[in-house]
Amino acid sequence: MSNKINHSMSLATPDAQDISTKQKVALATGLIGLLILVLAFFNVDLPNRALFLALSLGLITIGTVIYSRDAYLTKLEGIKNDGVWFKSISSRGALGWALGIILTAFYVILYFYPQYLGLGKDGAANTGLISLFDPLSNLLSGRNASQWFVYGTLYTVAIIAFGYKFILKYRHNRYQQLRTISVMFFQLGFAYLIPEFMYVMNSDLPYYDLKSVWPLNYYIFDEWSVNGFLSNGNIGLALILFGIISIFVITPILTYKYGKRWYCSWVCGCGGLAETAGDSFRQLSSKKMSAWKLERWLIHTVLVFSVVMTTAMVYTYLGYDSNNFWLTRGVFIALVIGFLTLVFAAVLYFRGKELGKDAKMGAIGYFVVIALLLAMHFTGTTDNVFFVQGSALRSAYGIYIGSIFSGVIGTGFYPILGSRSWCRFGCPMAAILGFQQRLFSKFRITTNGGQCISCGNCSNSCEMGIDVRAYAQKGENIVRSSCVGCGVCSAVCPRGVLKLENDSMKGRINPTEVLLGNDVDLMELVNQK
Amino acid sequence: MEHIVIIGNGISGVTVARHIRKLSDKRITIVSAETEHFFSRTALMYIYMGHMKYEHTKPYEDYFWKKNRIELKKGYVKTVETTSKTLHFEGGDTLQYDKLVIATGSKPNKFGWPGQDLEGVQGLYSKQDLDTLERNAPNNKICNRAVIVGGGLIGIELAEMLNSRNIPVTFLVRENSFWNGVLPEGESAMINRHIKNHHIDLRLGVNLKEIKADENGRAKSIVITETNEEIDCNVVGLTAGVSPNINFIKDSEIETNRGVLVNRHLETNIKDVYAIGDCAEQRDGGIGQRRPIEAVWYTGRMMGETLAQTICGNKLEYKPGHWFNSAKFLDIEYQTYGWVFAKPRENEAHFHWKHEDDTKCITVCYDTTNNKFLGINTFGIRMRHDVFDRWLTEERDVDYVMQHLPEANFDPEFYKHFEKDILSAYNNNLQTA
């Protein structure tokens, strides 16, 4: 039900009356930049590719910068959400749907039909859009562009240009600014430039974005990847060890101290795009209880899938004979089962009571994984696990999870499902970090006594679909596995009720019946249970 | 099964219903003529500003009520017959109750201004008021200018709302500084400047003389008493406070004054009839330094929490703890803990600190006879409710509070802290005083 009755029916300029002349010019500038990309896509022969590429990316960036400056710097510092639910693009209007369809189509072409982007097959020269990026790719790593280079470049430009916009939008909020600078840095450096330079130094090394941790980086333990690292001496060995340490040591420590936000809102590239280019869509995530239920099933299923898939992958290229290499199939399976059992037992021992009903679901999940692994070990032949080829399992994961879920749905559906639907429903890394955050972390969003007025700004702006208000209005701290710690709920709260912080584990979860400010006797009577 | 009927589905009525359900199996019905489901009244402004849609202001999903066996009846209660325990609705139907809770909230004040009932003249309290505003002032082409009469919390919210749609606003405030009946001078003056920085035409120390109509009976201009200046406008917002919305019980046996008179147990003069929230008036005057009628979100909630205990057999007095409140003036957040009055009362003194950027300040009130900390107003710096609640209970002195102010800070991480500046200003102040 919309409360606004003067909806513009115009497809071309809905709500254009809200846009200043300067913003229109900025919009046009950015669109010309995009037009160059479209022309290249349709194989228009652009004479000087380097010039046109620079022009295109430059215009897009400059357009975004001018637009943002006019939108935010002309006003006083503060929350800038006016009209978010009136604008067609950010309220699932015609523009939103149009953008969603264009983005989705782009992802489908990118993942499944790169030839339409102009990828030269079997050493043939690139054409179309990809060839436009050849000069930049040659500059950075001395090779022609691939569809992934094009994607990476556009992705990085988006995070930087819209990151700038986000920083201006929250120019009164240093938490928002610092974490945005952080994701811009990690995207530009770790995801984009460093892998290119690593290629220049040693072209045999597999692509490795150092900040991308398994299971988000699901291909790091693939045979070609591991062989690629191991055949490159100490540097390769160091890199793969770093990959293992990342997930087993660095991640748990940082998540214990700061919550999963250290990764999801400060480092991660998926999160980086969601927080910058996706910021206009954060309010579109569903806050319904039913969406939460779906989320819990979906994300943990993906996690189970990724654990089993990775184990199966590694398993298939290990041998039986310990004389060749100490890590045989038997030892590996035993290690995996041992580790999972250790985690499961520790959780039950330390947090069993707190988990209550969820402990049963966890137990079921655990036994399913163990059963699958054992079945794999005792039924598997050299090439087959579960009677299907290990590589088939891996490619199924790659297509359905790695491409369709994270890319096509995760990003293509920004204007429909909100900016973090991949992070929320699919990312197995988020599931692991969230599990730690919920059970073993100092992080929480503190609710400020009885000050909540249930207005709903916090829930509305939660990209992860957490009904923040449901906790705040009970005076209860928010301790949820899905919270990525973006801090926007705290920023938009008109009464100063929410604060992200790391504090002791004691009293972290504090359900109350009657809120602070009431009769002391009543509070004690009702809250002691 | 005992039938509890609650008139009004605002925060007070809904809180009492929820807590009765937690404590008992009684049959519960909530009656409202405003909306089908509970929404957060404080969020109405954000709907007009496009931050949220109406459905986002509902704190509970629609299935909640059925799941918790709380019946909802949409209807306007015309009269209450307490002898037969019957409610009569406008449509002619009736409803029997065993216990009745009146939680009908407030309505905007009108002080008999000529033209106050014209088309285009409205208050801002209910969902209907919001819908009216959407019709009256959808954009700055249909509404070239709006005039707001009354400088309180709703007035400044309405100004912010209209501002978000680029509708020019003239803001008439009777006092010579914004909300200075409540805010100390330094704070009030800072808010005056902040309002003007938002290009709102703030007129201090002026009264509304009349609202003039055009040939269609719509408001076309207002006249200021002091200057006789006539200001053309399409919308006039009347935000000169609110009063209890209790006309429908004026003819019943239930005793009323400005509000429904209740004792400390929130009972009216009629057995099994209670009143809570904005519409209730404490019979013996306000509790402590509180006003007899408290039209505040939090007090409505606390009365609901308390009354549920009484209705479910654990008879309790309404004994609110330390006073607290909050608001937001355009971009500046305000919180208050304990008592800080506009002017220090007898044996009270204020310490005031303001940041040079003119968007942050605090005022601390203390007792000059024993240095006891009495309360704090904070603007632009968030502070912790539980810390101040504890300090007030522990009756800390003001020196202790000023020295431990960092403990109470609730600003987001990485924000600049000002406690050192505040403390040194406080120490300097003591030396010169």
CSV table of N, CA and C in Angstrom, one decimal, chain A residues 1-6 17 76-86 172-175 178 261 266 287-290 446-457 460 467 469 473 490-491 493-502 513-522 525-526, chain B residues 19 22 40 42-43 46-61 63 127 130-131 134-135 139 141 157 164-165 194 197-198 297-298 301-302 305-306 309 314 316 319-322 324-328 331 333 335 337 382-386 389 410-415:
chain,number,residue,atom,x,y,z
A,1,MET,N,0.8,-1.2,0.0
A,1,MET,CA,0.0,0.0,0.0
A,1,MET,C,0.9,1.2,0.0
A,2,SER,N,0.8,2.0,-1.0
A,2,SER,CA,1.6,3.2,-1.1
A,2,SER,C,0.8,4.4,-0.5
A,3,ASN,N,1.6,5.2,0.2
A,3,ASN,CA,0.9,6.4,0.7
A,3,ASN,C,1.0,7.6,-0.2
A,4,LYS,N,1.7,7.4,-1.3
A,4,LYS,CA,1.9,8.5,-2.2
A,4,LYS,C,1.0,8.4,-3.3
A,5,ILE,N,0.2,9.4,-3.6
A,5,ILE,CA,-0.8,9.3,-4.6
A,5,ILE,C,-0.5,9.9,-5.9
A,6,ASN,N,0.6,10.6,-6.0
A,6,ASN,CA,1.0,11.3,-7.3
A,6,ASN,C,2.1,10.5,-8.0
A,17,GLN,N,11.0,15.2,-11.2
A,17,GLN,CA,10.9,16.5,-10.6
A,17,GLN,C,11.8,16.6,-9.3
A,76,LEU,N,22.4,19.6,4.8
A,76,LEU,CA,23.1,19.5,6.1
A,76,LEU,C,23.4,18.0,6.3
A,77,GLU,N,24.4,17.7,7.1
A,77,GLU,CA,24.7,16.3,7.5
A,77,GLU,C,23.5,15.6,8.1
A,78,GLY,N,23.3,14.4,7.8
A,78,GLY,CA,22.2,13.7,8.5
A,78,GLY,C,21.7,12.5,7.7
A,79,ILE,N,20.6,11.9,8.1
A,79,ILE,CA,20.1,10.7,7.4
A,79,ILE,C,19.5,11.2,6.1
A,80,LYS,N,19.8,10.5,5.0
A,80,LYS,CA,19.4,11.0,3.7
A,80,LYS,C,18.5,9.9,3.0
A,81,ASN,N,17.4,9.6,3.6
A,81,ASN,CA,16.5,8.6,3.0
A,81,ASN,C,15.2,9.1,2.4
A,82,ASP,N,15.2,10.4,2.2
A,82,ASP,CA,13.9,11.0,1.7
A,82,ASP,C,13.5,10.4,0.4
A,83,GLY,N,12.3,9.9,0.3
A,83,GLY,CA,11.8,9.5,-1.0
A,83,GLY,C,12.3,8.1,-1.5
A,84,VAL,N,13.0,7.4,-0.6
A,84,VAL,CA,13.5,6.1,-1.0
A,84,VAL,C,12.4,5.2,-1.5
A,85,TRP,N,11.3,5.2,-0.8
A,85,TRP,CA,10.1,4.3,-1.1
A,85,TRP,C,9.2,4.9,-2.2
A,86,PHE,N,9.6,6.1,-2.7
A,86,PHE,CA,8.8,6.7,-3.7
A,86,PHE,C,9.5,6.6,-5.1
A,172,HIS,N,28.5,12.2,8.3
A,172,HIS,CA,28.5,12.5,9.7
A,172,HIS,C,28.8,11.3,10.5
A,173,ASN,N,29.1,10.2,9.8
A,173,ASN,CA,29.2,8.9,10.5
A,173,ASN,C,30.6,8.2,10.2
A,174,ARG,N,31.5,8.3,11.1
A,174,ARG,CA,32.9,7.8,10.8
A,174,ARG,C,32.9,6.3,10.7
A,175,TYR,N,32.0,5.6,11.4
A,175,TYR,CA,32.0,4.1,11.2
A,175,TYR,C,31.7,3.7,9.8
A,178,LEU,N,34.7,4.7,7.5
A,178,LEU,CA,35.9,3.9,7.6
A,178,LEU,C,35.7,2.5,6.9
A,261,ARG,N,31.3,-9.0,11.1
A,261,ARG,CA,31.4,-7.7,10.3
A,261,ARG,C,32.8,-7.5,9.8
A,266,TRP,N,33.7,-5.1,6.0
A,266,TRP,CA,34.9,-4.4,6.0
A,266,TRP,C,35.9,-4.9,4.9
A,287,LYS,N,11.5,-8.8,5.7
A,287,LYS,CA,11.7,-9.0,7.1
A,287,LYS,C,10.7,-10.0,7.7
A,288,LYS,N,10.0,-10.7,6.9
A,288,LYS,CA,9.0,-11.6,7.4
A,288,LYS,C,9.6,-12.8,8.1
A,289,MET,N,8.9,-13.3,9.1
A,289,MET,CA,9.4,-14.5,9.7
A,289,MET,C,9.6,-15.6,8.7
A,290,SER,N,8.7,-15.7,7.7
A,290,SER,CA,8.8,-16.8,6.8
A,290,SER,C,10.1,-16.7,6.0
A,446,THR,N,23.9,-3.4,20.9
A,446,THR,CA,23.3,-3.1,22.2
A,446,THR,C,22.1,-2.3,22.0
A,447,THR,N,21.0,-2.6,22.7
A,447,THR,CA,19.8,-1.8,22.7
A,447,THR,C,19.9,-0.9,24.0
A,448,ASN,N,19.5,0.4,23.7
A,448,ASN,CA,19.7,1.4,24.8
A,448,ASN,C,18.5,1.4,25.7
A,449,GLY,N,18.5,0.5,26.7
A,449,GLY,CA,17.4,0.6,27.7
A,449,GLY,C,16.0,0.6,27.1
A,450,GLY,N,15.2,1.5,27.5
A,450,GLY,CA,13.8,1.5,27.1
A,450,GLY,C,13.5,2.6,26.1
A,451,GLN,N,14.6,3.1,25.3
A,451,GLN,CA,14.4,4.2,24.5
A,451,GLN,C,13.7,3.9,23.1
A,452,CYS,N,13.5,2.7,22.8
A,452,CYS,CA,13.0,2.4,21.5
A,452,CYS,C,11.5,2.8,21.3
A,453,ILE,N,11.2,3.4,20.2
A,453,ILE,CA,9.8,3.8,19.9
A,453,ILE,C,9.2,3.0,18.8
A,454,SER,N,9.8,1.9,18.5
A,454,SER,CA,9.2,0.9,17.5
A,454,SER,C,9.0,1.5,16.1
A,455,CYS,N,9.7,2.5,15.7
A,455,CYS,CA,9.4,3.2,14.5
A,455,CYS,C,9.7,2.4,13.3
A,456,GLY,N,10.7,1.5,13.4
A,456,GLY,CA,10.9,0.6,12.3
A,456,GLY,C,12.0,1.0,11.3
A,457,ASN,N,12.6,2.1,11.5
A,457,ASN,CA,13.7,2.5,10.6
A,457,ASN,C,14.8,1.5,10.5
A,460,ASN,N,13.7,-1.6,8.6
A,460,ASN,CA,13.6,-1.2,7.2
A,460,ASN,C,14.9,-1.1,6.5
A,467,ASP,N,14.7,-8.4,11.6
A,467,ASP,CA,13.7,-7.5,12.2
A,467,ASP,C,14.3,-6.9,13.5
A,469,ARG,N,13.9,-4.1,15.0
A,469,ARG,CA,12.9,-3.5,15.9
A,469,ARG,C,12.4,-4.6,16.9
A,473,GLN,N,12.6,-3.1,20.6
A,473,GLN,CA,11.4,-2.7,21.4
A,473,GLN,C,11.2,-3.6,22.6
A,490,SER,N,21.9,1.4,13.3
A,490,SER,CA,22.3,2.3,14.4
A,490,SER,C,22.3,3.7,13.8
A,491,ALA,N,22.7,3.9,12.6
A,491,ALA,CA,22.8,5.2,12.0
A,491,ALA,C,21.4,5.9,11.9
A,493,CYS,N,18.6,5.2,13.4
A,493,CYS,CA,17.7,5.2,14.6
A,493,CYS,C,17.6,6.7,15.0
A,494,PRO,N,16.3,7.2,15.1
A,494,PRO,CA,16.2,8.6,15.5
A,494,PRO,C,16.3,8.8,17.0
A,495,ARG,N,16.4,7.8,17.7
A,495,ARG,CA,16.4,8.0,19.2
A,495,ARG,C,17.7,7.5,19.8
A,496,GLY,N,18.7,7.1,19.0
A,496,GLY,CA,20.0,6.7,19.6
A,496,GLY,C,19.9,5.4,20.4
A,497,VAL,N,19.1,4.4,19.8
A,497,VAL,CA,18.9,3.2,20.6
A,497,VAL,C,19.9,2.1,20.4
A,498,LEU,N,20.5,2.1,19.2
A,498,LEU,CA,21.4,1.0,18.8
A,498,LEU,C,22.8,1.3,18.7
A,499,LYS,N,23.7,0.4,19.2
A,499,LYS,CA,25.1,0.6,19.1
A,499,LYS,C,25.8,-0.7,18.9
A,500,LEU,N,26.6,-0.8,17.8
A,500,LEU,CA,27.4,-2.0,17.5
A,500,LEU,C,28.6,-1.9,18.4
A,501,GLU,N,28.8,-3.0,19.2
A,501,GLU,CA,30.0,-3.0,20.0
A,501,GLU,C,30.5,-4.4,20.4
A,502,ASN,N,31.8,-4.4,20.8
A,502,ASN,CA,32.4,-5.6,21.2
A,502,ASN,C,32.5,-5.5,22.7
A,513,GLU,N,11.3,-8.8,29.9
A,513,GLU,CA,9.8,-8.7,29.8
A,513,GLU,C,9.4,-7.3,29.9
A,514,VAL,N,9.9,-6.6,30.9
A,514,VAL,CA,9.5,-5.2,31.2
A,514,VAL,C,10.8,-4.4,31.1
A,515,LEU,N,10.6,-3.2,30.4
A,515,LEU,CA,11.8,-2.5,30.0
A,515,LEU,C,12.3,-1.5,31.0
A,516,LEU,N,13.5,-1.1,30.9
A,516,LEU,CA,14.2,-0.1,31.7
A,516,LEU,C,13.3,1.2,31.8
A,517,GLY,N,13.2,1.8,32.9
A,517,GLY,CA,12.5,3.0,33.1
A,517,GLY,C,11.2,2.8,33.9
A,518,ASN,N,10.8,1.5,34.0
A,518,ASN,CA,9.6,1.2,34.7
A,518,ASN,C,10.0,1.0,36.2
A,519,ASP,N,8.9,0.8,37.0
A,519,ASP,CA,9.0,0.5,38.4
A,519,ASP,C,10.1,-0.6,38.6
A,520,VAL,N,11.0,-0.3,39.5
A,520,VAL,CA,12.1,-1.2,39.8
A,520,VAL,C,11.6,-2.6,40.2
A,521,ASP,N,10.6,-2.5,41.1
A,521,ASP,CA,10.1,-3.8,41.7
A,521,ASP,C,9.5,-4.6,40.6
A,522,LEU,N,8.7,-4.0,39.7
A,522,LEU,CA,8.1,-4.7,38.6
A,522,LEU,C,9.1,-5.3,37.7
A,525,LEU,N,10.6,-8.3,39.4
A,525,LEU,CA,9.6,-9.4,39.5
A,525,LEU,C,9.5,-10.1,38.1
A,526,VAL,N,9.4,-9.3,37.1
A,526,VAL,CA,9.0,-10.0,35.8
A,526,VAL,C,10.3,-10.5,35.0
B,19,HIS,N,0.8,-8.1,27.4
B,19,HIS,CA,1.2,-8.6,28.7
B,19,HIS,C,0.1,-9.4,29.4
B,22,LYS,N,0.5,-12.8,28.0
B,22,LYS,CA,1.6,-13.5,28.5
B,22,LYS,C,1.3,-14.1,29.9
B,40,SER,N,3.3,2.1,14.6
B,40,SER,CA,4.0,3.0,15.4
B,40,SER,C,3.7,4.4,15.0
B,42,THR,N,4.8,7.1,16.1
B,42,THR,CA,6.0,8.0,16.0
B,42,THR,C,6.6,7.8,14.6
B,43,ALA,N,6.2,6.8,13.9
B,43,ALA,CA,6.8,6.6,12.5
B,43,ALA,C,6.0,7.2,11.4
B,46,TYR,N,7.8,9.3,8.8
B,46,TYR,CA,8.7,8.6,7.9
B,46,TYR,C,8.0,8.1,6.7
B,47,ILE,N,6.6,7.8,6.8
B,47,ILE,CA,5.9,7.4,5.7
B,47,ILE,C,5.8,8.5,4.7
B,48,TYR,N,5.4,9.7,5.2
B,48,TYR,CA,5.3,10.9,4.3
B,48,TYR,C,6.6,11.2,3.7
B,49,MET,N,7.7,11.0,4.4
B,49,MET,CA,9.0,11.4,3.9
B,49,MET,C,9.6,10.3,2.9
B,50,GLY,N,8.9,9.2,2.8
B,50,GLY,CA,9.3,8.1,1.9
B,50,GLY,C,10.4,7.2,2.5
B,51,HIS,N,10.7,7.3,3.8
B,51,HIS,CA,11.7,6.4,4.3
B,51,HIS,C,11.2,5.0,4.5
B,52,MET,N,9.8,5.0,4.7
B,52,MET,CA,9.2,3.7,4.9
B,52,MET,C,7.8,3.8,4.3
B,53,LYS,N,7.2,2.6,4.2
B,53,LYS,CA,5.8,2.5,3.8
B,53,LYS,C,5.0,2.2,5.1
B,54,TYR,N,3.7,2.4,5.0
B,54,TYR,CA,2.8,2.1,6.1
B,54,TYR,C,3.1,0.7,6.7
B,55,GLU,N,3.2,-0.3,5.9
B,55,GLU,CA,3.3,-1.6,6.5
B,55,GLU,C,4.6,-1.8,7.3
B,56,HIS,N,5.6,-1.0,7.0
B,56,HIS,CA,6.9,-1.1,7.8
B,56,HIS,C,6.8,-0.5,9.2
B,57,THR,N,5.7,0.3,9.4
B,57,THR,CA,5.5,0.9,10.7
B,57,THR,C,4.8,-0.1,11.7
B,58,LYS,N,4.4,-1.2,11.1
B,58,LYS,CA,3.7,-2.2,12.0
B,58,LYS,C,4.7,-3.1,12.7
B,59,PRO,N,4.8,-3.0,14.1
B,59,PRO,CA,5.8,-3.7,14.8
B,59,PRO,C,5.6,-5.2,14.8
B,60,TYR,N,4.4,-5.7,14.5
B,60,TYR,CA,4.1,-7.1,14.5
B,60,TYR,C,3.5,-7.5,13.2
B,61,GLU,N,3.9,-8.6,12.7
B,61,GLU,CA,3.2,-9.1,11.4
B,61,GLU,C,1.8,-9.4,11.7
B,63,TYR,N,-0.2,-11.8,11.3
B,63,TYR,CA,-0.6,-13.1,11.8
B,63,TYR,C,-0.5,-13.1,13.4
B,127,LYS,N,-3.4,8.2,11.7
B,127,LYS,CA,-3.2,7.8,10.4
B,127,LYS,C,-4.0,8.6,9.4
B,130,LEU,N,-2.4,11.7,8.5
B,130,LEU,CA,-1.4,11.5,7.6
B,130,LEU,C,-1.9,11.5,6.2
B,131,ASP,N,-3.0,10.7,6.0
B,131,ASP,CA,-3.7,10.6,4.7
B,131,ASP,C,-4.2,12.0,4.2
B,134,GLU,N,-1.3,13.9,3.0
B,134,GLU,CA,-0.9,13.4,1.7
B,134,GLU,C,-1.8,14.1,0.6
B,135,ARG,N,-3.1,14.2,0.9
B,135,ARG,CA,-3.9,14.9,-0.1
B,135,ARG,C,-3.7,16.4,-0.2
B,139,ASN,N,2.9,17.7,-2.9
B,139,ASN,CA,4.2,18.3,-3.5
B,139,ASN,C,4.1,19.8,-3.4
B,141,LYS,N,3.9,21.9,-5.8
B,141,LYS,CA,3.0,22.5,-6.8
B,141,LYS,C,1.6,22.7,-6.3
B,157,GLU,N,8.4,18.1,13.7
B,157,GLU,CA,8.3,16.9,12.8
B,157,GLU,C,7.6,17.2,11.5
B,164,SER,N,11.0,17.8,3.4
B,164,SER,CA,11.5,16.7,2.6
B,164,SER,C,10.9,16.7,1.3
B,165,ARG,N,9.7,17.4,1.1
B,165,ARG,CA,9.1,17.4,-0.3
B,165,ARG,C,9.3,18.8,-0.8
B,194,HIS,N,19.3,25.7,14.1
B,194,HIS,CA,19.3,24.5,13.3
B,194,HIS,C,18.0,24.5,12.4
B,197,ASN,N,18.7,26.9,9.6
B,197,ASN,CA,19.7,26.3,8.7
B,197,ASN,C,19.0,25.4,7.7
B,198,HIS,N,17.9,24.8,8.1
B,198,HIS,CA,17.1,24.0,7.1
B,198,HIS,C,16.2,24.8,6.3
B,297,TRP,N,5.3,8.2,24.6
B,297,TRP,CA,5.3,6.8,24.2
B,297,TRP,C,5.7,5.9,25.3
B,298,TYR,N,6.8,6.2,26.0
B,298,TYR,CA,7.3,5.3,27.0
B,298,TYR,C,6.4,5.2,28.2
B,301,ARG,N,3.6,2.9,27.4
B,301,ARG,CA,4.0,1.5,27.4
B,301,ARG,C,4.1,1.0,28.9
B,302,MET,N,4.7,1.8,29.7
B,302,MET,CA,4.9,1.4,31.1
B,302,MET,C,3.6,1.2,31.9
B,305,GLU,N,2.3,-2.1,30.8
B,305,GLU,CA,3.1,-3.2,31.5
B,305,GLU,C,2.5,-3.4,32.9
B,306,THR,N,2.2,-2.2,33.6
B,306,THR,CA,1.8,-2.3,35.0
B,306,THR,C,0.4,-2.8,35.1
B,309,GLN,N,-0.4,-6.5,35.0
B,309,GLN,CA,-0.2,-7.2,36.2
B,309,GLN,C,-1.5,-7.1,37.1
B,314,ASN,N,-2.3,-9.5,40.1
B,314,ASN,CA,-1.1,-9.0,40.9
B,314,ASN,C,-1.2,-7.5,41.0
B,316,LEU,N,-0.9,-3.8,41.2
B,316,LEU,CA,0.3,-3.0,41.2
B,316,LEU,C,0.0,-1.5,41.0
B,319,LYS,N,4.2,3.0,39.2
B,319,LYS,CA,5.3,3.6,39.8
B,319,LYS,C,6.5,3.7,38.8
B,320,PRO,N,6.4,4.7,37.9
B,320,PRO,CA,7.5,4.7,36.9
B,320,PRO,C,8.8,5.0,37.6
B,321,GLY,N,9.9,4.6,36.9
B,321,GLY,CA,11.2,4.8,37.5
B,321,GLY,C,11.7,6.2,37.1
B,322,HIS,N,13.0,6.4,36.9
B,322,HIS,CA,13.5,7.7,36.6
B,322,HIS,C,13.0,8.2,35.2
B,324,PHE,N,12.8,9.6,31.6
B,324,PHE,CA,13.6,9.7,30.5
B,324,PHE,C,12.7,10.0,29.3
B,325,ASN,N,13.3,10.5,28.2
B,325,ASN,CA,12.6,10.8,27.0
B,325,ASN,C,13.6,11.0,25.9
B,326,SER,N,13.1,11.1,24.7
B,326,SER,CA,14.0,11.4,23.6
B,326,SER,C,13.2,12.0,22.4
B,327,ALA,N,13.9,12.6,21.5
B,327,ALA,CA,13.2,13.2,20.3
B,327,ALA,C,14.3,13.4,19.3
B,328,LYS,N,13.9,13.8,18.1
B,328,LYS,CA,14.9,14.2,17.1
B,328,LYS,C,14.4,15.5,16.5
B,331,ASP,N,18.0,17.1,12.2
B,331,ASP,CA,19.2,16.2,12.3
B,331,ASP,C,19.8,16.0,13.6
B,333,GLU,N,19.7,14.6,17.4
B,333,GLU,CA,19.0,13.8,18.3
B,333,GLU,C,19.1,14.3,19.7
B,335,GLN,N,18.3,13.3,23.9
B,335,GLN,CA,17.9,12.4,24.9
B,335,GLN,C,17.9,13.1,26.3
B,337,TYR,N,17.6,12.3,30.6
B,337,TYR,CA,17.6,11.3,31.7
B,337,TYR,C,17.5,12.1,33.0
B,382,ARG,N,24.9,10.5,21.8
B,382,ARG,CA,24.0,9.5,22.4
B,382,ARG,C,24.6,9.0,23.7
B,383,MET,N,23.7,8.8,24.7
B,383,MET,CA,24.2,8.3,26.0
B,383,MET,C,23.3,7.1,26.4
B,384,ARG,N,23.9,6.4,27.4
B,384,ARG,CA,23.3,5.2,27.8
B,384,ARG,C,22.3,5.3,28.8
B,385,HIS,N,21.1,4.8,28.6
B,385,HIS,CA,20.0,4.8,29.5
B,385,HIS,C,20.3,4.1,30.8
B,386,ASP,N,20.9,2.9,30.7
B,386,ASP,CA,21.1,2.1,31.9
B,386,ASP,C,22.1,2.8,32.8
B,389,ASP,N,20.3,5.7,34.5
B,389,ASP,CA,19.3,5.2,35.4
B,389,ASP,C,20.0,4.7,36.7
B,410,PHE,N,27.3,6.5,24.1
B,410,PHE,CA,26.6,5.5,23.3
B,410,PHE,C,26.7,5.8,21.8
B,411,ASP,N,27.6,6.7,21.4
B,411,ASP,CA,27.8,7.0,20.0
B,411,ASP,C,28.4,5.8,19.3
B,412,PRO,N,28.1,5.7,18.0
B,412,PRO,CA,28.7,4.6,17.2
B,412,PRO,C,30.3,4.6,17.3
B,413,GLU,N,30.8,3.5,17.1
B,413,GLU,CA,32.3,3.3,17.2
B,413,GLU,C,33.0,4.3,16.2
B,414,PHE,N,34.2,4.7,16.6
B,414,PHE,CA,35.0,5.7,15.8
B,414,PHE,C,34.5,7.1,15.8
B,415,TYR,N,33.4,7.4,16.5
B,415,TYR,CA,33.0,8.8,16.6
B,415,TYR,C,34.0,9.5,17.5
